[in-house]
XYZ file of C-alpha atoms in Angstrom:
378
model
C 88.536 59.070 94.933
C 85.405 56.899 94.845
C 82.004 58.191 93.751
C 80.645 57.486 97.245
C 83.292 59.709 98.849
C 82.648 62.524 96.378
C 78.903 62.447 97.054
C 79.511 62.384 100.816
C 81.782 65.409 100.535
C 79.193 67.263 98.467
C 76.492 66.540 101.040
C 78.751 67.749 103.867
C 79.383 71.009 102.024
C 75.674 71.607 101.608
C 74.860 70.866 105.238
C 77.662 72.930 106.759
C 76.865 75.883 104.497
C 73.319 76.238 105.781
C 74.025 79.448 107.637
C 75.198 81.378 104.594
C 73.022 84.154 103.247
C 71.452 83.934 99.762
C 72.646 80.365 99.419
C 71.852 78.053 96.505
C 72.478 74.406 95.703
C 74.198 73.840 92.369
C 73.440 70.629 90.475
C 74.919 70.044 87.037
C 76.586 67.629 84.668
C 78.856 67.620 81.629
C 78.631 64.896 79.000
C 80.950 64.520 76.013
C 81.439 61.814 73.456
C 84.050 62.036 70.700
C 84.808 59.943 67.642
C 88.162 60.756 66.057
C 89.450 58.654 63.152
C 92.926 59.572 61.873
C 94.297 58.278 58.599
C 97.887 59.550 58.449
C 99.642 56.798 56.487
C 100.914 59.382 53.986
C 102.354 61.653 56.692
C 105.743 61.435 58.404
C 104.998 63.553 61.478
C 101.935 61.882 63.001
C 100.445 58.402 63.232
C 97.123 56.823 62.338
C 94.735 55.784 65.083
C 91.074 55.869 66.067
C 89.913 57.391 69.343
C 86.331 56.892 70.525
C 85.368 57.799 74.095
C 82.607 59.160 76.305
C 82.870 61.120 79.527
C 80.275 62.029 82.160
C 81.000 64.542 84.926
C 78.218 65.123 87.475
C 78.753 68.175 89.720
C 77.328 69.299 93.039
C 78.038 72.464 94.962
C 77.002 75.565 96.837
C 76.688 79.133 95.567
C 76.455 82.122 97.878
C 76.199 85.874 97.407
C 75.990 85.275 93.629
C 79.788 85.460 93.280
C 81.116 82.375 95.078
C 80.859 78.711 94.164
C 82.288 75.631 95.871
C 81.914 72.587 93.620
C 82.797 68.897 93.783
C 82.284 66.264 91.118
C 83.626 63.104 89.575
C 84.804 62.580 86.002
C 84.042 59.152 84.552
C 85.711 58.246 81.240
C 85.126 55.190 79.103
C 87.216 54.410 76.022
C 85.023 52.412 73.670
C 86.312 48.959 72.831
C 89.123 49.106 75.380
C 90.380 45.641 76.244
C 90.878 44.971 79.939
C 92.428 41.524 80.521
C 91.704 41.652 84.266
C 88.061 42.423 83.662
C 87.803 44.208 87.010
C 87.440 47.798 85.868
C 83.994 49.205 85.202
C 85.393 52.405 83.645
C 88.614 53.366 81.870
C 89.310 56.197 84.305
C 87.708 58.017 87.227
C 89.064 61.346 88.487
C 87.868 64.003 90.947
C 86.740 67.539 90.203
C 86.837 70.051 93.080
C 87.240 73.792 92.988
C 86.314 77.188 94.356
C 85.305 79.910 91.886
C 84.838 83.622 92.425
C 83.208 85.368 89.490
C 81.974 88.891 88.730
C 81.394 90.556 85.334
C 85.056 91.680 85.355
C 87.008 89.223 87.480
C 87.202 85.445 87.774
C 89.423 83.357 90.041
C 89.532 79.548 90.282
C 91.416 77.320 92.685
C 91.469 73.508 92.740
C 90.794 70.991 89.979
C 88.563 72.474 87.281
C 87.661 72.017 83.623
C 89.861 73.346 80.827
C 86.748 75.068 79.433
C 87.213 77.695 82.166
C 90.069 79.116 80.044
C 89.119 81.924 77.671
C 92.439 82.326 75.831
C 92.989 81.573 72.160
C 95.583 78.764 72.353
C 96.356 77.355 68.911
C 96.901 73.674 68.123
C 100.636 74.315 68.566
C 99.880 74.619 72.299
C 97.251 71.889 72.670
C 96.154 69.292 70.146
C 92.504 68.346 69.933
C 93.192 65.026 71.695
C 95.011 66.862 74.512
C 92.011 69.158 74.938
C 89.682 66.170 75.225
C 91.737 63.704 77.280
C 93.624 66.220 79.438
C 90.606 68.398 80.064
C 91.263 69.254 83.730
C 93.598 71.855 85.200
C 94.971 71.378 88.718
C 95.995 74.695 90.200
C 94.844 78.281 89.821
C 93.248 80.578 87.250
C 92.866 84.351 87.340
C 91.249 86.513 84.662
C 90.162 90.090 84.068
C 87.545 90.856 81.386
C 86.764 94.373 80.218
C 83.114 95.335 80.120
C 83.986 98.458 78.114
C 85.676 96.731 75.160
C 84.199 93.584 73.629
C 86.407 90.471 73.734
C 89.139 92.200 75.726
C 90.687 90.139 78.522
C 93.860 88.874 80.145
C 94.277 85.599 82.040
C 96.924 83.514 83.766
C 96.774 79.937 85.026
C 99.029 77.284 86.505
C 98.426 73.588 85.914
C 100.339 71.181 88.169
C 100.518 68.049 86.027
C 102.916 65.761 87.906
C 104.295 65.193 91.409
C 107.954 64.400 92.081
C 108.161 60.731 93.076
C 109.638 57.425 91.984
C 106.664 56.789 89.736
C 106.172 60.209 88.125
C 107.919 63.381 87.019
C 107.468 66.798 88.535
C 105.644 68.803 85.868
C 103.817 72.103 85.852
C 102.662 74.496 83.153
C 102.134 78.253 83.378
C 99.632 79.604 80.859
C 98.699 83.148 79.960
C 96.666 84.763 77.213
C 95.271 88.176 76.444
C 93.380 90.057 73.793
C 92.678 93.736 73.195
C 90.076 95.044 70.759
C 91.622 98.118 69.189
C 88.448 99.121 67.339
C 85.399 97.197 66.103
C 86.612 94.146 64.232
C 90.348 94.578 64.846
C 92.257 92.992 67.708
C 95.726 92.117 68.964
C 96.562 89.348 71.400
C 98.972 86.756 72.653
C 99.177 83.247 74.109
C 102.027 81.934 76.241
C 103.020 78.611 77.785
C 105.965 77.678 80.001
C 106.190 73.935 80.691
C 108.593 72.810 83.421
C 109.224 69.136 82.602
C 111.381 67.954 85.484
C 112.563 64.526 86.567
C 111.530 61.764 88.944
C 113.483 60.254 91.819
C 114.774 57.559 89.452
C 115.430 59.824 86.463
C 116.835 63.225 87.382
C 116.641 65.680 84.482
C 114.923 68.960 83.734
C 113.588 70.243 80.428
C 112.256 73.759 79.812
C 109.708 74.196 77.040
C 108.317 77.652 76.242
C 105.955 78.794 73.517
C 104.916 82.362 72.687
C 102.306 83.375 70.108
C 101.662 87.104 69.538
C 99.037 87.790 66.861
C 96.798 90.370 65.197
C 93.386 89.750 63.701
C 90.345 91.098 61.918
C 86.736 89.935 62.318
C 84.050 91.087 59.887
C 80.865 90.016 58.163
C 80.370 89.903 54.407
C 77.366 87.550 54.187
C 79.658 85.007 55.864
C 81.436 85.630 59.175
C 85.175 85.992 58.640
C 88.011 85.825 61.183
C 91.530 86.360 59.790
C 94.449 86.094 62.193
C 98.200 86.222 61.636
C 100.897 85.647 64.200
C 104.323 84.338 65.145
C 105.145 81.130 67.028
C 108.413 81.203 68.991
C 109.391 78.060 70.940
C 112.646 78.325 72.950
C 113.413 75.041 74.767
C 116.285 73.329 76.504
C 116.773 69.651 77.288
C 119.280 69.677 80.123
C 119.656 65.905 79.920
C 120.547 66.224 76.229
C 123.114 69.006 75.827
C 121.990 72.111 77.806
C 121.729 74.044 74.526
C 118.783 76.359 73.935
C 116.915 75.589 70.740
C 114.875 78.515 69.422
C 112.619 77.414 66.548
C 110.077 79.878 65.188
C 107.628 80.364 62.374
C 104.565 82.251 61.202
C 100.943 81.141 61.183
C 97.927 82.431 59.253
C 94.447 81.346 60.362
C 91.316 81.999 58.286
C 87.827 81.004 59.448
C 84.639 81.370 57.376
C 81.284 80.381 58.903
C 77.512 80.770 58.609
C 74.511 78.744 59.817
C 76.907 76.440 61.679
C 78.809 75.509 58.529
C 82.501 76.252 58.933
C 85.698 76.236 56.915
C 88.893 76.848 58.855
C 92.409 76.860 57.461
C 95.584 77.079 59.562
C 98.848 77.506 57.663
C 102.177 77.281 59.509
C 105.461 78.112 57.784
C 108.635 77.717 59.792
C 110.969 75.467 61.686
C 110.294 72.303 63.672
C 108.664 73.528 66.917
C 109.308 70.190 68.674
C 113.054 69.608 68.117
C 113.500 67.362 71.186
C 110.708 64.973 70.174
C 112.971 62.068 69.145
C 115.594 62.377 71.901
C 115.489 59.823 74.735
C 113.874 61.400 77.801
C 113.991 58.418 80.161
C 116.966 56.042 79.852
C 115.223 53.570 82.175
C 112.301 53.068 79.815
C 113.766 54.240 76.506
C 110.858 56.645 76.003
C 111.528 59.694 73.867
C 110.400 63.193 74.798
C 107.598 62.867 72.265
C 106.352 59.681 73.931
C 106.925 60.908 77.490
C 104.653 63.939 77.276
C 106.906 66.958 76.729
C 104.751 68.270 73.882
C 101.008 68.845 74.275
C 100.647 70.462 70.857
C 99.749 68.867 67.567
C 102.524 66.513 66.407
C 102.452 67.993 62.889
C 104.288 71.046 64.241
C 107.346 68.775 64.376
C 107.552 69.029 60.586
C 111.045 69.414 59.169
C 109.653 70.420 55.773
C 108.923 73.970 57.005
C 105.194 73.694 56.319
C 102.076 72.389 58.002
C 98.573 73.125 56.723
C 95.349 72.088 58.454
C 91.953 72.514 56.819
C 88.688 71.862 58.658
C 85.412 71.541 56.732
C 82.263 70.748 58.659
C 79.479 71.750 61.024
C 79.954 73.487 64.369
C 76.941 74.853 66.239
C 75.443 75.281 69.709
C 71.797 74.653 70.626
C 69.356 75.132 73.498
C 70.935 78.249 75.015
C 74.469 76.880 74.569
C 73.774 73.729 76.589
C 74.476 71.415 73.631
C 77.383 71.658 71.175
C 77.546 69.583 67.987
C 80.755 69.379 65.975
C 81.287 67.175 62.910
C 83.700 67.485 60.051
C 86.615 66.396 57.923
C 90.134 67.641 58.617
C 92.925 67.587 56.022
C 96.558 67.703 57.184
C 99.519 68.423 54.927
C 102.980 68.244 56.546
C 105.217 68.558 53.494
C 105.374 64.781 53.000
C 101.772 63.834 52.267
C 98.079 64.482 52.855
C 96.330 62.904 55.840
C 92.647 62.969 56.729
C 90.761 63.006 59.998
C 87.045 62.474 60.628
C 85.660 63.978 63.820
C 82.229 63.845 65.474
C 81.789 65.310 68.953
C 78.674 65.943 71.024
C 78.922 67.971 74.235
C 76.168 68.699 76.762
C 76.528 70.995 79.780
C 73.539 71.551 82.061
C 73.368 73.304 85.410
C 70.581 74.342 87.772
C 70.547 76.412 90.953
C 68.051 75.796 93.770
C 67.424 78.359 96.523
C 67.942 76.994 100.043
C 69.104 80.074 101.975
C 66.823 82.293 104.048
C 64.625 84.456 101.875
C 64.668 88.188 102.214
C 61.573 89.561 103.937
C 59.073 91.127 101.605
C 59.230 94.906 101.509
C 55.990 96.670 102.409
C 56.192 100.399 101.741
C 54.776 102.707 104.366
C 51.803 104.965 103.785
C 52.214 107.609 101.123
C 52.515 111.212 102.326
C 49.087 112.648 102.938
C 47.441 109.246 103.256
C 44.933 109.006 106.127
C 44.023 105.799 107.938
């Protein structure tokens, strides 16, 4: 969809919504730029590369009755230094954003194409790697969530992301996500994250692969000069490649996450001990192209979870802080990865800006003039 068409659609929405009560125009924009340098020569389960990109997403929409929003936008991505031999592309990628959102203090529902940031769940890197979060940042489908106003950080959510349409050129793919958390008492919590990825075939390559991942966990948050968050859980990943052998593989393991932070400085360590959570990674997924499941997109999680050495440790040391009423987020640090074969390093710098403004355009309520007080004489 071209930028001109998106702007025309936004204007049409604003004009046709003129009769709604308590109506507002929404104008906003997201901007993100990320530098990610990966030096994994010593590791067997991931590869070195440098990713450097910027993305701008202007948004326009209508809000009415303080609970409903209808939003359209366009996402413009540029990969720095990308070589384009045709020379006819101004940007690396342009994609639409369009969704309806209903939101109250307890309930939220989204429908359409919306940003991954709408998710509240705690999905570990076994579900989504940091590059997946940045480059596959849109969900196409639905999201529903309930948040308790009685217990802090207590919620449950479910979403569906339709990632591919059945055709000659692409696979049919969709992912069901769910997450929840319950605060048992101040500082202590239990929760879960779940993903079911239906990785089906195309018209030229008929096969279906089921990939599930479940992560129940318990945790404890407390302050002792520094802010601590200690979380322990289990990762269970049943999966079946029907084009391989129809056998269910059921790898599992345990993960311990420890985060220490203060003044924006942060140390985070994630230790996984267990089996290879991506056992189909090196099997051929598409005989026509020779692509393996790892190359063809079956796994959205961090590739280090494919370790066959029964250990993966990730340590983040850096700065992570929000400014200006959470409109700007700065993240910079070093990440150390140990996969049982060697130590790899990653340098990350990311700047994110999210601004939004509402303008009243609906009819204003008439001013209330109280009548004369009892006993008042004209």
